[in-house]
Coordinates of C-alpha atoms in Angstrom, one line a residue:
X1 CA 169.3 150.8 103.2
X2 CA 166.3 149.3 101.5
X3 CA 165.4 145.7 102.4
X4 CA 165.5 143.3 99.4
X5 CA 162.1 141.5 99.0
X6 CA 164.0 138.4 97.8
X7 CA 166.0 138.3 101.0
X8 CA 162.9 138.4 103.2
X9 CA 159.9 136.9 101.4
X10 CA 156.5 138.3 102.0
X11 CA 154.2 136.3 104.3
X12 CA 150.7 136.2 102.8
X13 CA 149.0 136.6 106.1
X14 CA 146.1 138.5 104.6
X15 CA 145.4 135.7 102.1
X16 CA 145.5 133.2 105.0
X17 CA 143.0 135.3 107.0
X18 CA 140.7 135.6 103.9
X19 CA 140.9 131.8 103.3
X20 CA 140.1 131.1 106.9
X21 CA 137.0 133.3 106.9
X22 CA 135.9 131.8 103.6
X23 CA 136.3 128.3 105.1
X24 CA 134.2 129.3 108.1
X25 CA 131.5 130.7 105.9
X26 CA 131.4 127.6 103.7
X27 CA 131.6 125.0 106.5
X28 CA 129.6 126.6 109.4
X29 CA 127.0 128.7 107.7
X30 CA 124.2 126.9 109.6
X31 CA 126.0 127.6 112.9
X32 CA 126.3 131.3 112.2
X33 CA 122.6 131.4 111.2
X34 CA 121.6 129.8 114.5
X35 CA 123.9 132.3 116.4
X36 CA 122.3 135.1 114.4
X37 CA 118.8 134.0 115.5
X38 CA 119.8 133.6 119.1
X39 CA 121.5 137.0 119.3
X40 CA 118.5 138.6 117.5
X41 CA 116.1 137.2 120.1
X42 CA 118.3 138.4 122.9
X43 CA 118.5 141.9 121.6
X44 CA 114.8 142.0 120.8
X45 CA 113.9 140.7 124.3
X46 CA 116.1 143.3 126.1
X47 CA 114.7 146.1 123.9
X48 CA 111.2 144.9 124.6
X49 CA 111.8 145.0 128.4
X50 CA 113.2 148.5 128.1
X51 CA 110.4 149.9 125.8
X52 CA 107.3 147.9 126.9
X53 CA 106.4 150.4 129.6
X54 CA 105.9 154.1 128.9
X55 CA 109.2 156.1 129.1
X56 CA 108.3 157.8 132.3
X57 CA 107.6 154.5 134.0
X58 CA 111.0 153.2 132.9
X59 CA 112.6 156.4 134.2
X60 CA 111.1 155.8 137.6
X61 CA 112.4 152.2 137.6
X62 CA 115.9 153.4 136.7
X63 CA 115.8 156.1 139.4
X64 CA 114.7 153.6 142.0
X65 CA 117.4 151.2 140.9
X66 CA 120.0 154.0 141.2
X67 CA 118.7 154.9 144.6
X68 CA 119.0 151.3 145.8
X69 CA 122.4 150.6 144.4
X70 CA 124.1 154.0 144.9
X71 CA 122.8 157.2 146.5
X72 CA 120.3 160.0 146.0
X73 CA 122.8 162.1 143.9
X74 CA 123.1 159.5 141.2
X75 CA 119.4 158.9 141.4
X76 CA 118.8 162.6 140.7
X77 CA 121.3 162.6 137.8
X78 CA 119.6 159.5 136.4
X79 CA 116.2 161.2 136.6
X80 CA 117.2 164.4 134.9
X81 CA 119.5 162.6 132.4
X82 CA 116.8 160.2 131.2
X83 CA 114.2 163.0 131.0
X84 CA 116.6 165.0 128.9
X85 CA 116.9 162.0 126.5
X86 CA 113.1 161.9 126.2
X87 CA 113.0 165.6 125.5
X88 CA 115.6 165.2 122.8
X89 CA 113.4 162.6 121.1
X90 CA 116.1 160.0 121.4
X91 CA 114.4 157.6 123.8
X92 CA 113.9 154.7 121.4
X93 CA 117.5 155.0 120.0
X94 CA 118.9 155.1 123.5
X95 CA 117.0 152.0 124.6
X96 CA 118.3 150.1 121.5
X97 CA 121.8 151.2 122.4
X98 CA 121.3 150.2 126.0
X99 CA 119.9 146.8 125.0
X100 CA 123.0 146.2 122.8
X101 CA 125.3 147.2 125.6
X102 CA 123.5 144.9 128.1
X103 CA 123.5 142.0 125.7
X104 CA 127.2 142.4 125.0
X105 CA 127.9 142.7 128.7
X106 CA 125.9 139.6 129.5
X107 CA 127.7 137.5 126.9
X108 CA 131.1 138.9 127.8
X109 CA 130.6 138.0 131.5
X110 CA 129.3 134.5 130.6
X111 CA 132.5 133.8 128.7
X112 CA 134.9 136.1 130.5
X113 CA 134.4 135.1 134.1
X114 CA 134.7 131.3 133.5
X115 CA 137.8 131.9 131.3
X116 CA 139.3 134.0 134.2
X117 CA 138.6 131.2 136.6
X118 CA 140.1 128.6 134.3
X119 CA 143.2 130.8 133.8
X120 CA 143.7 131.0 137.5
X121 CA 143.2 127.3 138.0
X122 CA 145.3 126.0 135.1
X123 CA 148.5 127.8 134.3
X124 CA 148.7 126.3 130.8
X125 CA 145.3 127.7 129.9
X126 CA 146.3 131.1 131.3
X127 CA 149.5 131.0 129.2
X128 CA 147.4 130.5 126.0
X129 CA 144.6 133.0 126.9
X130 CA 146.8 136.0 127.9
X131 CA 148.5 136.5 124.4
X132 CA 145.0 136.2 122.8
X133 CA 143.7 138.8 125.2
X134 CA 146.7 141.1 124.3
X135 CA 145.8 140.8 120.6
X136 CA 142.1 141.4 121.3
X137 CA 142.8 144.5 123.3
X138 CA 145.4 146.1 120.9
X139 CA 143.6 145.3 117.6
X140 CA 141.9 148.4 116.1
X141 CA 138.2 148.3 116.8
X142 CA 137.3 148.6 113.2
X143 CA 139.0 145.4 112.3
X144 CA 136.4 143.4 114.2
X145 CA 133.7 144.7 112.0
X146 CA 135.0 143.2 108.7
X147 CA 134.7 139.4 109.6
X148 CA 131.6 140.1 111.6
X149 CA 129.9 141.5 108.5
X150 CA 131.0 138.5 106.4
X151 CA 129.8 136.0 108.9
X152 CA 126.5 137.6 110.1
X153 CA 125.6 140.3 107.6
X154 CA 124.7 143.9 108.4
X155 CA 122.7 144.8 111.4
X156 CA 122.5 144.7 115.2
X157 CA 123.8 141.1 115.5
X158 CA 127.1 142.1 113.8
X159 CA 127.4 145.0 116.1
X160 CA 126.8 142.7 119.1
X161 CA 129.4 140.1 118.0
X162 CA 132.1 142.7 117.3
X163 CA 131.3 144.5 120.6
X164 CA 131.5 141.2 122.5
X165 CA 135.0 140.4 121.1
X166 CA 136.2 144.0 121.7
X167 CA 134.8 144.2 125.3
X168 CA 135.4 140.8 126.8
X169 CA 139.1 140.9 127.7
X170 CA 138.7 143.1 130.9
X171 CA 136.2 140.5 132.3
X172 CA 138.9 137.8 131.9
X173 CA 141.8 139.8 133.2
X174 CA 140.1 141.3 136.2
X175 CA 138.5 138.0 137.2
X176 CA 142.0 136.5 137.1
X177 CA 143.5 139.4 139.0
X178 CA 140.8 139.3 141.7
X179 CA 141.4 135.6 142.3
X180 CA 145.1 136.0 142.4
X181 CA 144.7 138.7 145.1
X182 CA 142.8 136.4 147.5
X183 CA 145.1 135.9 150.5
X184 CA 146.7 132.5 150.7
X185 CA 146.1 132.4 154.5
X186 CA 142.3 132.7 153.8
X187 CA 142.5 129.7 151.5
X188 CA 144.5 127.7 154.0
X189 CA 141.9 128.4 156.7
X190 CA 139.1 127.2 154.4
X191 CA 141.1 124.0 153.7
X192 CA 141.6 123.5 157.4
X193 CA 137.8 123.5 157.8
X194 CA 137.5 120.9 155.2
X195 CA 136.3 123.0 152.2
X196 CA 136.5 121.3 148.8
X197 CA 138.0 123.1 145.8
X198 CA 134.5 124.0 144.6
X199 CA 133.4 125.3 148.0
X200 CA 136.6 127.4 148.2
X201 CA 135.8 128.9 144.8
X202 CA 132.2 129.7 145.4
X203 CA 132.3 130.7 149.1
X204 CA 135.7 132.2 149.5
X205 CA 137.5 133.2 146.3
X206 CA 134.7 134.6 144.2
X207 CA 133.2 136.7 147.1
X208 CA 136.6 138.2 147.9
X209 CA 137.3 138.8 144.2
X210 CA 133.9 140.4 143.6
X211 CA 135.1 144.0 143.8
X212 CA 137.7 143.3 141.1
X213 CA 135.2 141.4 139.0
X214 CA 132.8 144.3 139.3
X215 CA 135.6 146.6 138.1
X216 CA 135.8 144.3 135.1
X217 CA 132.0 144.6 134.6
X218 CA 132.4 148.4 134.6
X219 CA 135.1 148.3 131.9
X220 CA 133.1 145.8 129.8
X221 CA 130.1 148.2 129.9
X222 CA 132.2 151.2 128.9
X223 CA 134.0 149.4 126.1
X224 CA 130.7 148.0 124.9
X225 CA 129.1 151.4 124.7
X226 CA 132.0 152.8 122.7
X227 CA 132.0 149.9 120.3
X228 CA 128.2 150.0 119.8
X229 CA 128.5 153.5 118.6
X230 CA 131.3 152.6 116.2
X231 CA 129.3 149.6 115.0
X232 CA 126.7 152.0 113.4
X233 CA 129.0 151.8 110.4
X234 CA 127.8 148.2 109.8
X235 CA 124.1 148.9 110.1
X236 CA 123.5 148.9 113.9
X237 CA 120.8 151.1 115.1
X238 CA 120.6 153.3 118.2
X239 CA 122.5 156.4 119.1
X240 CA 125.4 155.3 116.9
X241 CA 123.2 155.6 113.9
X242 CA 122.2 159.1 114.9
X243 CA 125.8 160.1 115.2
X244 CA 126.7 158.5 111.8
X245 CA 123.7 160.3 110.2
X246 CA 125.0 163.6 111.6
X247 CA 128.4 163.0 110.0
X248 CA 126.9 162.2 106.6
X249 CA 124.7 165.3 106.8
X250 CA 127.3 167.5 108.4
X251 CA 124.7 168.3 111.1
X252 CA 126.6 169.5 114.2
X253 CA 123.4 169.8 116.3
X254 CA 122.3 166.2 115.6
X255 CA 125.7 164.9 116.4
X256 CA 125.9 166.9 119.6
X257 CA 122.6 165.7 121.0
X258 CA 123.5 162.1 120.0
X259 CA 126.8 162.5 121.8
X260 CA 125.0 164.0 124.9
X261 CA 122.7 160.9 125.1
X262 CA 125.7 158.6 124.9
X263 CA 127.4 160.5 127.7
X264 CA 124.3 160.3 129.9
X265 CA 124.0 156.6 129.4
X266 CA 127.7 156.1 130.0
X267 CA 127.7 158.1 133.2
X268 CA 124.6 156.3 134.6
X269 CA 126.0 152.8 133.9
X270 CA 129.5 153.7 135.2
X271 CA 128.1 155.1 138.5
X272 CA 125.7 152.2 138.9
X273 CA 128.4 149.6 138.6
X274 CA 131.2 151.5 140.4
X275 CA 129.4 153.0 143.3
X276 CA 127.2 150.0 143.9
X277 CA 130.4 148.0 144.6
X278 CA 131.7 150.6 147.0
X279 CA 128.3 150.7 148.8
X280 CA 128.3 146.9 149.2
X281 CA 131.8 147.0 150.6
X282 CA 130.8 149.7 153.1
X283 CA 127.8 147.6 154.3
X284 CA 130.0 144.5 154.7
X285 CA 132.7 146.4 156.6
X286 CA 130.1 147.9 158.9
X287 CA 128.9 144.4 159.7

């Protein structure tokens, strides 16, 4: 049976969304211009750090970092993976992609971890934030690109803002979960020794929740990397632009090497964040 439109009137949610975006553009254009400048500076600074030195020097730095945080196997993979990227002539594109991922991760953690702490401390804030996180995680990734383009224009900043919105929820959720898993007996012992609420948070809860928070960092990085590639549709550079160019040219080889570079960066970042946490836990347990 067909539903009569007169019985259930149409809700103009699309018009409300367009009106809201128009209002934001008209009322806060100066704010968005300032955010654009700040984000541009952040991306440019990270890209400069990654590209200021010769590629081989940067490879050595990454290998030493992998050796310090993980083990020699990941260090060897990092070495060969980055050398392969150089040989594919994708070094500059890869470093731009990495700078976008790092910028998105930094911003996501700056907002996500405090929101997770507030959600744990205040139930009312958690009750408001959780449905918003559900919407953010289930909304199709392409939807974030539309308002970002209207507010910030085409380019890397739009990619960064859309990536931040898409990737932030795991940082909030896993920070909250890590704090919830701290044993109550540990908190009671800290209170018995006269610890204040701030001291309990800094010296007890956050250190014990750190493995779960690091899992959130890992997920934020992976989501950021996937979204940065998608954001090439709105003018973002890097490896996503190479993949998009391969689609427009129907060039299978170009798309393949672009995908290989993305996989290499993803594996390196995943192992650095995941195995470094395990290594730290092993050192602490041995003590």
